[in-house]
mmCIF file of C-alpha atoms and ligand atoms in Angstrom:
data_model
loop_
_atom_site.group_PDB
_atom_site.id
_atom_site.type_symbol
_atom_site.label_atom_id
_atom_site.label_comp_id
_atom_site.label_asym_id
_atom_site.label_seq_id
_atom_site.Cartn_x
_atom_site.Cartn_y
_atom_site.Cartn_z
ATOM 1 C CA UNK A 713 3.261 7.413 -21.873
ATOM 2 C CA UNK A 714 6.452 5.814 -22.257
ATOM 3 C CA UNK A 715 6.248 4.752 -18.246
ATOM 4 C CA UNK A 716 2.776 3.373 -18.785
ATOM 5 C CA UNK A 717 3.986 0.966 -21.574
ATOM 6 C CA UNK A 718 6.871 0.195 -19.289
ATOM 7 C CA UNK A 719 4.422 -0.562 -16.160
ATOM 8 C CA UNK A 720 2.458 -2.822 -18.494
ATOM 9 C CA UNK A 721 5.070 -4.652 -19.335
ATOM 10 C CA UNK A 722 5.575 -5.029 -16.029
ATOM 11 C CA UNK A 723 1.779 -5.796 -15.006
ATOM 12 C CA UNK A 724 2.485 -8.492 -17.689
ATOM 13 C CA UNK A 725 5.695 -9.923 -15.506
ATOM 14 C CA UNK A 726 3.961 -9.834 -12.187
ATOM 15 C CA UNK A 727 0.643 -11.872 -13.580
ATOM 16 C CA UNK A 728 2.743 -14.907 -13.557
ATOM 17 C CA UNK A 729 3.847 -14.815 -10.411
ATOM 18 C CA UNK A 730 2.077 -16.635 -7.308
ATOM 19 C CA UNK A 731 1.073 -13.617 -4.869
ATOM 20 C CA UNK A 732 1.048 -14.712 -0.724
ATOM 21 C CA UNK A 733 -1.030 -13.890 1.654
ATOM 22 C CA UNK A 734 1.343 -13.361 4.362
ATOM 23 C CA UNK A 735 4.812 -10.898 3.758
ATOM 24 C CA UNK A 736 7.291 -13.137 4.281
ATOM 25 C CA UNK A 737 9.204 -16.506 4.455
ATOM 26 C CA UNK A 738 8.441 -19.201 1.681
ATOM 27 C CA UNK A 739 11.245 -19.703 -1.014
ATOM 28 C CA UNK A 740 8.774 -21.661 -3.253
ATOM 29 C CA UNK A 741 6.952 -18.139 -3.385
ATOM 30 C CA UNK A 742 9.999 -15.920 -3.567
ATOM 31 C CA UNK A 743 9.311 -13.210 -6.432
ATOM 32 C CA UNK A 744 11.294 -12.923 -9.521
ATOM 33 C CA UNK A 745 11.586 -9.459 -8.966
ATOM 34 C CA UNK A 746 11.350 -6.955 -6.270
ATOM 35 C CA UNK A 747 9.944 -4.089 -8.635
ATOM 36 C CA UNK A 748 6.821 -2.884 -7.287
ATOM 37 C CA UNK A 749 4.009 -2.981 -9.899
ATOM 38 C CA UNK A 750 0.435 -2.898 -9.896
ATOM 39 C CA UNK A 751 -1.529 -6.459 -9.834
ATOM 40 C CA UNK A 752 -3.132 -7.383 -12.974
ATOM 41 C CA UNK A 753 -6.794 -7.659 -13.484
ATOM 42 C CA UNK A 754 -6.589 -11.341 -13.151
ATOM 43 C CA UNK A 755 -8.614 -11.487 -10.148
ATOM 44 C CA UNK A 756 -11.952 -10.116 -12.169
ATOM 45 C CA UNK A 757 -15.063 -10.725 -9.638
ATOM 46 C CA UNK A 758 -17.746 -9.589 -11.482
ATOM 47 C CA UNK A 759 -18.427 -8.149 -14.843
ATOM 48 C CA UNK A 760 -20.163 -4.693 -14.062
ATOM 49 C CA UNK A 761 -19.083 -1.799 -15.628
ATOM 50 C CA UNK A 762 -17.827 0.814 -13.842
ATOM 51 C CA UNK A 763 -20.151 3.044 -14.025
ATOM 52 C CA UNK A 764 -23.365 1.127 -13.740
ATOM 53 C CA UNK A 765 -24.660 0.757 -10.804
ATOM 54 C CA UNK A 766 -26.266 -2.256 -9.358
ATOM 55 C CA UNK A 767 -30.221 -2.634 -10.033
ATOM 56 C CA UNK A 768 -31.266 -1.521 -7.075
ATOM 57 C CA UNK A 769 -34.259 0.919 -8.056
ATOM 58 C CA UNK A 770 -35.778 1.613 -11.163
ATOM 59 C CA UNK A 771 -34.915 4.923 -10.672
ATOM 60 C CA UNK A 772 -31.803 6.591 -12.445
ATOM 61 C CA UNK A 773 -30.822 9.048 -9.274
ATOM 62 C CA UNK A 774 -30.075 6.982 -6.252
ATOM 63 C CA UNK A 775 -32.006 8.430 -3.271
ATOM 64 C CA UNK A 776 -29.879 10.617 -1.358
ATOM 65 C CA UNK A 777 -28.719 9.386 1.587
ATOM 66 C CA UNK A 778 -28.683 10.973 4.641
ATOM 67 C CA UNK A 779 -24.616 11.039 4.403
ATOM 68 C CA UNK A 780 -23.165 10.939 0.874
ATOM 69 C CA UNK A 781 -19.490 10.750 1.724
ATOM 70 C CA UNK A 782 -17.216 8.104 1.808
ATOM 71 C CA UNK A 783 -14.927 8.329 4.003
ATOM 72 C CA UNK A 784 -11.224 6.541 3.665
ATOM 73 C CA UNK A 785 -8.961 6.456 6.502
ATOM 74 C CA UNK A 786 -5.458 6.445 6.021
ATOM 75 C CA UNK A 787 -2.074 6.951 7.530
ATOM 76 C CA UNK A 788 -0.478 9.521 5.729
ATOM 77 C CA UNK A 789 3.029 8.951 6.018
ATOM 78 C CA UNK A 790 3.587 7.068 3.464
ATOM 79 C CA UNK A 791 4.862 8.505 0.673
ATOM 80 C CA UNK A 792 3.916 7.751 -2.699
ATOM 81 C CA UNK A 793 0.808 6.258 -1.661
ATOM 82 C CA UNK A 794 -0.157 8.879 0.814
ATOM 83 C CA UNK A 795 1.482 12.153 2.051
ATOM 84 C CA UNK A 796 0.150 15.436 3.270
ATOM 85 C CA UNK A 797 1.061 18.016 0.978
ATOM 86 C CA UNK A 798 0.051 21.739 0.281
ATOM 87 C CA UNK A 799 -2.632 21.179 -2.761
ATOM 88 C CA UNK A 800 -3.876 17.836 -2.197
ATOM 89 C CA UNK A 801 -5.977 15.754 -4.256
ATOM 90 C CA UNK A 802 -8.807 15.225 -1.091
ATOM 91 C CA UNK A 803 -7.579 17.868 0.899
ATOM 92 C CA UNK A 804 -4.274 18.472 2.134
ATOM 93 C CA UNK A 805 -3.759 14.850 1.315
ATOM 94 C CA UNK A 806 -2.007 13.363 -2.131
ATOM 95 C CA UNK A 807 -0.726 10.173 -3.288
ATOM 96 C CA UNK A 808 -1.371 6.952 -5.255
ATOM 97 C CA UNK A 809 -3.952 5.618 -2.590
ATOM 98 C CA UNK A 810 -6.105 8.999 -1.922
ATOM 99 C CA UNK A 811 -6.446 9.266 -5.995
ATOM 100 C CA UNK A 812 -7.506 5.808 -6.381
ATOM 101 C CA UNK A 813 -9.809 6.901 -3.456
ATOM 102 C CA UNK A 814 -11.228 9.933 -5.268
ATOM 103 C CA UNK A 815 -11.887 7.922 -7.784
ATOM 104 C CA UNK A 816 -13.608 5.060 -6.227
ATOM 105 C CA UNK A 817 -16.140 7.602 -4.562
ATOM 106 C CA UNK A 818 -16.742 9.532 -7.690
ATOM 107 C CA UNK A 819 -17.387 6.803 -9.687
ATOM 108 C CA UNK A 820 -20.101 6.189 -6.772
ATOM 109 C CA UNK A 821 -21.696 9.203 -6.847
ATOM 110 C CA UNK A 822 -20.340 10.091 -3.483
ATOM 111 C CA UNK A 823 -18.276 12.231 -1.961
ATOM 112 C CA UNK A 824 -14.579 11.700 -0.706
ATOM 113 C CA UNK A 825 -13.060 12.599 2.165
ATOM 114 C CA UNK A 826 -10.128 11.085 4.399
ATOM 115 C CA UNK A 827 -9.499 10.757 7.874
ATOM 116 C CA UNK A 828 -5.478 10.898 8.786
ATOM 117 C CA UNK A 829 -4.812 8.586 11.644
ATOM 118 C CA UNK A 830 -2.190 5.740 12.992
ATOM 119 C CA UNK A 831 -2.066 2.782 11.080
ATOM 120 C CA UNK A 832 -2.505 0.409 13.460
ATOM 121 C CA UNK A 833 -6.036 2.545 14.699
ATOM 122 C CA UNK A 834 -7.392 1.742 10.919
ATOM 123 C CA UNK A 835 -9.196 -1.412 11.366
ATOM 124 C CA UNK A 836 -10.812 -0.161 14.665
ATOM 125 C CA UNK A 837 -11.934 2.643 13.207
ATOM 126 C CA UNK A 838 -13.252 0.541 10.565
ATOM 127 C CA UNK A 839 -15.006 -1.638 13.470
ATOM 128 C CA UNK A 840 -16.863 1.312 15.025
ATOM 129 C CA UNK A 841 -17.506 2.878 11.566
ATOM 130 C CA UNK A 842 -15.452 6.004 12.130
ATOM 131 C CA UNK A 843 -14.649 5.691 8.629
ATOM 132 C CA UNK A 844 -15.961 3.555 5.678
ATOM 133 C CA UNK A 845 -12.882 2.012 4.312
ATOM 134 C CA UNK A 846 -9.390 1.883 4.676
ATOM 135 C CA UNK A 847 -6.995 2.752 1.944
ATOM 136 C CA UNK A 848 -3.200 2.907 3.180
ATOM 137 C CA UNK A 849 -1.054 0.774 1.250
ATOM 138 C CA UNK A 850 -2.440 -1.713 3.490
ATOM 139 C CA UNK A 851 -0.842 -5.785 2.741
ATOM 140 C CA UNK A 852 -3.539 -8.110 2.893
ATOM 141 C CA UNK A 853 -2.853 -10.604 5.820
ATOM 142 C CA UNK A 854 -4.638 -13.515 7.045
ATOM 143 C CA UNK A 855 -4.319 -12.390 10.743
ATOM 144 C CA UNK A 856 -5.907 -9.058 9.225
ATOM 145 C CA UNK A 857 -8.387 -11.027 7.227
ATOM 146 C CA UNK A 858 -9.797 -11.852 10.480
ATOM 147 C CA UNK A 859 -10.155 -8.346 11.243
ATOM 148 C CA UNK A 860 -11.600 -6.326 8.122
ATOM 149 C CA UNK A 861 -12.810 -8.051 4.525
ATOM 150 C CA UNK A 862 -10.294 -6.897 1.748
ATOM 151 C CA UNK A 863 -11.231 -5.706 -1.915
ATOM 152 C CA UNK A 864 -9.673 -7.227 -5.112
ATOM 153 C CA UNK A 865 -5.613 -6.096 -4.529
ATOM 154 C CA UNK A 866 -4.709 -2.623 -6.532
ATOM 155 C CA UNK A 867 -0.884 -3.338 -5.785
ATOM 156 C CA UNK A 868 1.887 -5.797 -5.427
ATOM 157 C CA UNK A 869 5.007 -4.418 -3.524
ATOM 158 C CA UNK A 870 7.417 -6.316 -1.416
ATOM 159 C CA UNK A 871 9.650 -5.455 1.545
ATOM 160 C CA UNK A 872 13.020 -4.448 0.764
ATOM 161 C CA UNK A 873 16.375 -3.351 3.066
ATOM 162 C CA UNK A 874 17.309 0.747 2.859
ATOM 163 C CA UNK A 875 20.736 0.881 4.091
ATOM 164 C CA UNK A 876 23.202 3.357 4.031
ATOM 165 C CA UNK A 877 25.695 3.212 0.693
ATOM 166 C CA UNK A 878 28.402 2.262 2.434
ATOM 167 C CA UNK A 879 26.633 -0.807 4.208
ATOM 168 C CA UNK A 880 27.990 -4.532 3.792
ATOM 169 C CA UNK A 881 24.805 -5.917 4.199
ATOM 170 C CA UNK A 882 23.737 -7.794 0.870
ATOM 171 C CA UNK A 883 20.710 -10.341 1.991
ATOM 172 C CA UNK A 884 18.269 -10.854 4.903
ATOM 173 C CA UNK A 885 20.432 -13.258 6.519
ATOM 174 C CA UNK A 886 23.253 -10.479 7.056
ATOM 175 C CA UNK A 887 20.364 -8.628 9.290
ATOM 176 C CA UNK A 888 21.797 -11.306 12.056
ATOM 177 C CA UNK A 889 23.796 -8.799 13.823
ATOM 178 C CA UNK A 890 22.887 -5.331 12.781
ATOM 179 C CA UNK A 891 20.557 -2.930 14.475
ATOM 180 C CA UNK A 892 17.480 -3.107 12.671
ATOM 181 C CA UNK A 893 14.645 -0.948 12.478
ATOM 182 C CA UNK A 894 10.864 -1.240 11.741
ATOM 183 C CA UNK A 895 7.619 1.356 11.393
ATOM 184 C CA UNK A 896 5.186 -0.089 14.246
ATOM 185 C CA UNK A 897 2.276 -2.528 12.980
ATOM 186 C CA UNK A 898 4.023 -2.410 9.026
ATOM 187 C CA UNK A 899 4.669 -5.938 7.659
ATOM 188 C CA UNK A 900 8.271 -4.884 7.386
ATOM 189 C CA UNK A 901 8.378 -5.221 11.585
ATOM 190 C CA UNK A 902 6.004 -8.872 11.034
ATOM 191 C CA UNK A 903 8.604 -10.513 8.585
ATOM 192 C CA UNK A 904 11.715 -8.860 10.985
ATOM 193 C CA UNK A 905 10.121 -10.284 14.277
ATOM 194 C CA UNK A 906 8.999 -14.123 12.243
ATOM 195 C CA UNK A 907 13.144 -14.013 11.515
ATOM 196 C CA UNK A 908 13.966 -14.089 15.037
ATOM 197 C CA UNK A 909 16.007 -11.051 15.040
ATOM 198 C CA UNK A 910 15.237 -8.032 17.710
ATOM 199 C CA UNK A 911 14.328 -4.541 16.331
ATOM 200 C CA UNK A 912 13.417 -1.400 17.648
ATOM 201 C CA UNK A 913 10.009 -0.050 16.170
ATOM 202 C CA UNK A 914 9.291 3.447 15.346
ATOM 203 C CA UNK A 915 5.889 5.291 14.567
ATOM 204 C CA UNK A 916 7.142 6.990 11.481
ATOM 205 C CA UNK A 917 8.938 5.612 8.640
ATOM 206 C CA UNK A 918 10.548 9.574 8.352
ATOM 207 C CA UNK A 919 11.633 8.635 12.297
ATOM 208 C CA UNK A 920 13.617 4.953 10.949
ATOM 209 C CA UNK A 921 14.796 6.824 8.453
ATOM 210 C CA UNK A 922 16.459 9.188 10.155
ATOM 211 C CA UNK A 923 17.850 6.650 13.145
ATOM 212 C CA UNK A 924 19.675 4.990 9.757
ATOM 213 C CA UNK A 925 21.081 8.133 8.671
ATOM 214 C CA UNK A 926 22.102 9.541 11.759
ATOM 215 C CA UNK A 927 23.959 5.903 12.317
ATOM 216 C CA UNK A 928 21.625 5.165 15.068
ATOM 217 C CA UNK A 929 20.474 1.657 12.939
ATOM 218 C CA UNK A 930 21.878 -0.162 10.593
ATOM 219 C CA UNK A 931 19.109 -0.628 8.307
ATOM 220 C CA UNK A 932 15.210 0.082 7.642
ATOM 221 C CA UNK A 933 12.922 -3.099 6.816
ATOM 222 C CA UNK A 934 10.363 -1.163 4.626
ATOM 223 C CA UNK A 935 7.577 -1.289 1.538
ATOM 224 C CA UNK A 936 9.512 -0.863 -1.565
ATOM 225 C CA UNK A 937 7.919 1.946 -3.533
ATOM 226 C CA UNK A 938 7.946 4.331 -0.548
ATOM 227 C CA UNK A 939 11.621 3.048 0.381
ATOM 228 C CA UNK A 940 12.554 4.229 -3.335
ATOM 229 C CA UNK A 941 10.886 7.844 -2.027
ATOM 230 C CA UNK A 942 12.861 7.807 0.840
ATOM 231 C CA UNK A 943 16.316 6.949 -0.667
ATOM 232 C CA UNK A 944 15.468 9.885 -3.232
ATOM 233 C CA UNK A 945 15.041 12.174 -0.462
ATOM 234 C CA UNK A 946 18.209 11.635 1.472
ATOM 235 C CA UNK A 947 21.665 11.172 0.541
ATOM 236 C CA UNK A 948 23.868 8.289 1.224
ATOM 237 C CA UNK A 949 20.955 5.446 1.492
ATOM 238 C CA UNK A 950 20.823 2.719 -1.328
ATOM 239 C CA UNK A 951 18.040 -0.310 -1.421
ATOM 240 C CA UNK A 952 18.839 -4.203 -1.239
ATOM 241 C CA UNK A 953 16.621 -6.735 -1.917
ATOM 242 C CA UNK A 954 16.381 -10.493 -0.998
ATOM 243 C CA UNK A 955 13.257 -12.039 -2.785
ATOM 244 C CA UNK A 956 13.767 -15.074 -1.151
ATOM 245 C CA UNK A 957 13.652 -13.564 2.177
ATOM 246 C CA UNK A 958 10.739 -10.970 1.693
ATOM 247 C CA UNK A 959 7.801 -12.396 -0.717
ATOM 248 C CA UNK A 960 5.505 -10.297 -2.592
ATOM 249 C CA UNK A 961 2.543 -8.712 -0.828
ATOM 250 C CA UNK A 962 -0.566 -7.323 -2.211
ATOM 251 C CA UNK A 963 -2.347 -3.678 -1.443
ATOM 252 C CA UNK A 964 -6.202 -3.727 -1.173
ATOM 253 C CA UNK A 965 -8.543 -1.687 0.583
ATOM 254 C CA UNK A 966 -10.207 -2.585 3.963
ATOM 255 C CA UNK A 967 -14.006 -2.581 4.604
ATOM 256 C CA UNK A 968 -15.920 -3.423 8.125
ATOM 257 C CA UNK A 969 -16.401 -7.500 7.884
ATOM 258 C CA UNK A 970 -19.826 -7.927 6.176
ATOM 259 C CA UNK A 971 -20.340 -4.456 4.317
ATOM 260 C CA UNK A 972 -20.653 -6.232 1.015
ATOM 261 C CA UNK A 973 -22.609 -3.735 -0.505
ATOM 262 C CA UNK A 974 -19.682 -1.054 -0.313
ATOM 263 C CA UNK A 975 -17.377 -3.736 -1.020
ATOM 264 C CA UNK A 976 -18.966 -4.642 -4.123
ATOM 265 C CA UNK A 977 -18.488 -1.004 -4.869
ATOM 266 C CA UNK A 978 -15.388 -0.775 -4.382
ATOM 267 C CA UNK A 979 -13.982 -3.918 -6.561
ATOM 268 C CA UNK A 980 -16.116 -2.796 -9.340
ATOM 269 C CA UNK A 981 -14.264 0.431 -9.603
ATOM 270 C CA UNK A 982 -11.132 -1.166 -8.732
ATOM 271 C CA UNK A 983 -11.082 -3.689 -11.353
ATOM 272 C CA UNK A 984 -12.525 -0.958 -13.698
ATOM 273 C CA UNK A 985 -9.015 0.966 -13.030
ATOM 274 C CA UNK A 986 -7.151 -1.565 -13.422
ATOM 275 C CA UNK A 987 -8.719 -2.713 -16.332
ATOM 276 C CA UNK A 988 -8.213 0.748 -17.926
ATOM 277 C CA UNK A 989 -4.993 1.753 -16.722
ATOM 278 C CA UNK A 990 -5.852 3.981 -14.602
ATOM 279 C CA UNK A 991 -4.161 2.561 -11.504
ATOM 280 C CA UNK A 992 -0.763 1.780 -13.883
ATOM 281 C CA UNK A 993 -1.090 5.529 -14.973
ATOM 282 C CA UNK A 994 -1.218 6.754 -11.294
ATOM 283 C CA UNK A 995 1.236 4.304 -9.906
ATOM 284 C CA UNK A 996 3.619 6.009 -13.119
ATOM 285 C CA UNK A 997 2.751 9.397 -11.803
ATOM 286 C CA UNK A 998 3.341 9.216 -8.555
ATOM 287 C CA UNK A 999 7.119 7.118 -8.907
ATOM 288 C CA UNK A 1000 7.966 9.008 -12.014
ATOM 289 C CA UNK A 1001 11.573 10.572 -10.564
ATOM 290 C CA UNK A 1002 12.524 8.039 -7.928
ATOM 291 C CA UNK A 1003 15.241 6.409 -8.475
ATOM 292 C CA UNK A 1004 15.833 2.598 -7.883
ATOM 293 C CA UNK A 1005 19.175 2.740 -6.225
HETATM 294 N N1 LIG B 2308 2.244 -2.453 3.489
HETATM 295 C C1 LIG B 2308 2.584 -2.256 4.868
HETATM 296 C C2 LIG B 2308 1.551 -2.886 5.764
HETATM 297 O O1 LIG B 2308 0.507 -3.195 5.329
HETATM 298 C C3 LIG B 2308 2.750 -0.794 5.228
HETATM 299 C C4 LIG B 2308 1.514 0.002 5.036
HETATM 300 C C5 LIG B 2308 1.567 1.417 5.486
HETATM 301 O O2 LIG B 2308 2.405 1.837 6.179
HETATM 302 N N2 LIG B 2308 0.707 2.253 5.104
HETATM 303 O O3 LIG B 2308 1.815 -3.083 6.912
#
């Protein structure tokens, strides 16, 4: 309980910050603080509560549909927000994103399930409506804005540098002549590539990781909470942060461009959990352990 109180504090922190659209660049914008937090509920759409449904039909059982699942895709290598694990919570599939996404279809009356696949197939598959939504610790952009229509945001994170411990690289601007790496289609490679420097670009962020401990790189430009997971999990690799260099960016979920109806759905259980704590609670859950440095 004592992390919740601590996360609310933070919530508090983060509500008085200006939140971008795009990862990176801007001083003006740069974040106080690089600790990853959930958004506030400052962003409240609509009023509904959670658990009433719109007015559809006089009737209190929605007709069943022919399919009553909703189905989240996701790229599941990206620990805390989603992992494949041995007991998950939908499936063999865990984290901060596939609880809030258990959630979200319970709350519905409908029933989860989650399709693992690239990150960068997500909002195709949202196009041809292999899957419903996308949850995957996904940064709104505008370029992605064009793509899918974004819920309320559930998370603010921010890119960060893992390096090894021994590293003399302090701020972005040392990146200049290092070897840097990137996970393919992650805002960490968008803000690397609008600095100007090269990169080499891997499909897994377990992949960079290694390349930086095996010497291969020099550093990992990478989301902040699942950086803290990865520095946890191997020795010798510490975080640095630049906040001027790498704004805040904001998690939300991804729906096909003009499915407001499941959209609507989906903020009204968002903002319900955030409202509630629920999302604070998880976020607690899921980082309680990891240590910032
Ligand atoms: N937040 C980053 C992005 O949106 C990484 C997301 C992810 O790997 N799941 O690009």
């Amino acid at each position: 309980m004592k992390k919740v109180t601590k996360m609310a504090a933070l919530m508090l922190a983060m509500a008085m910050m200006t939140t971008a659209l795009t990862a990176c660049g801007g001083d003006e914008k740069g974040s106080s603080t690089a600790t990853d937090t959930t958004v506030t509920n400052s962003q409240t759409q609509d009023s509904t509560p959670a658990d009433a449904e719109p007015t559809e039909s006089a009737t209190q059982e929605a007709a069943p549909e022919a399919d009553n699942t909703l189905t989240f895709g996701t790229n599941a290598e990206f620990p805390p927000f989603e992992f494949v694990t041995g007991n998950g919570v939908i499936d063999q599939y865990d984290g901060i994103d596939i609880a809030i996404a258990k959630q979200i279809a319970e709350k519905n009356n409908m029933t989860p399930a989650i399709e693992n696949m690239e990150f960068a197939s997500l909002l195709v598959a949202l196009q041809n409506g292999q899957i419903d939504a996308a949850i995957a610790g996904m940064t709104v952009t505008d370029e992605r804005k064009e793509e899918a229509d974004f819920s309320i945001p559930y998370y603010t994170a921010t890119q960060v540098m893992i390096v090894r411990e021994d590293s003399d690289i302090t701020s972005a601007a040392d990146l200049a002549d290092k070897k840097i790496c990137v996970i393919e289609g992650y805002t960490g490679e968008i803000c690397v590539k609008d600095m100007g420097y090269p990169y080499e670009a891997f499909k897994k962020g377990t992949d960079a990781i290694m390349e930086l401990v095996n010497g291969k790189c020099d550093v990992v430009v990478l989301d902040s909470a699942t950086s803290q997971k990865y520095i946890s999990d191997n020795e010798g690799l510490k975080i640095v942060e630049d906040p001027s260099a790498f704004e805040s960016e904001e998690y939300a979920i991804a729906v096909k461009k003009g499915n407001t109806e499941l959209l609507d759905k989906i903020n009204t259980a968002i903002d319900a959990m955030l409202t509630d704590g629920t999302i604070a609670e998880l976020g607690a859950q899921y980082t309680e352990g990891l240590s910032a440095e």
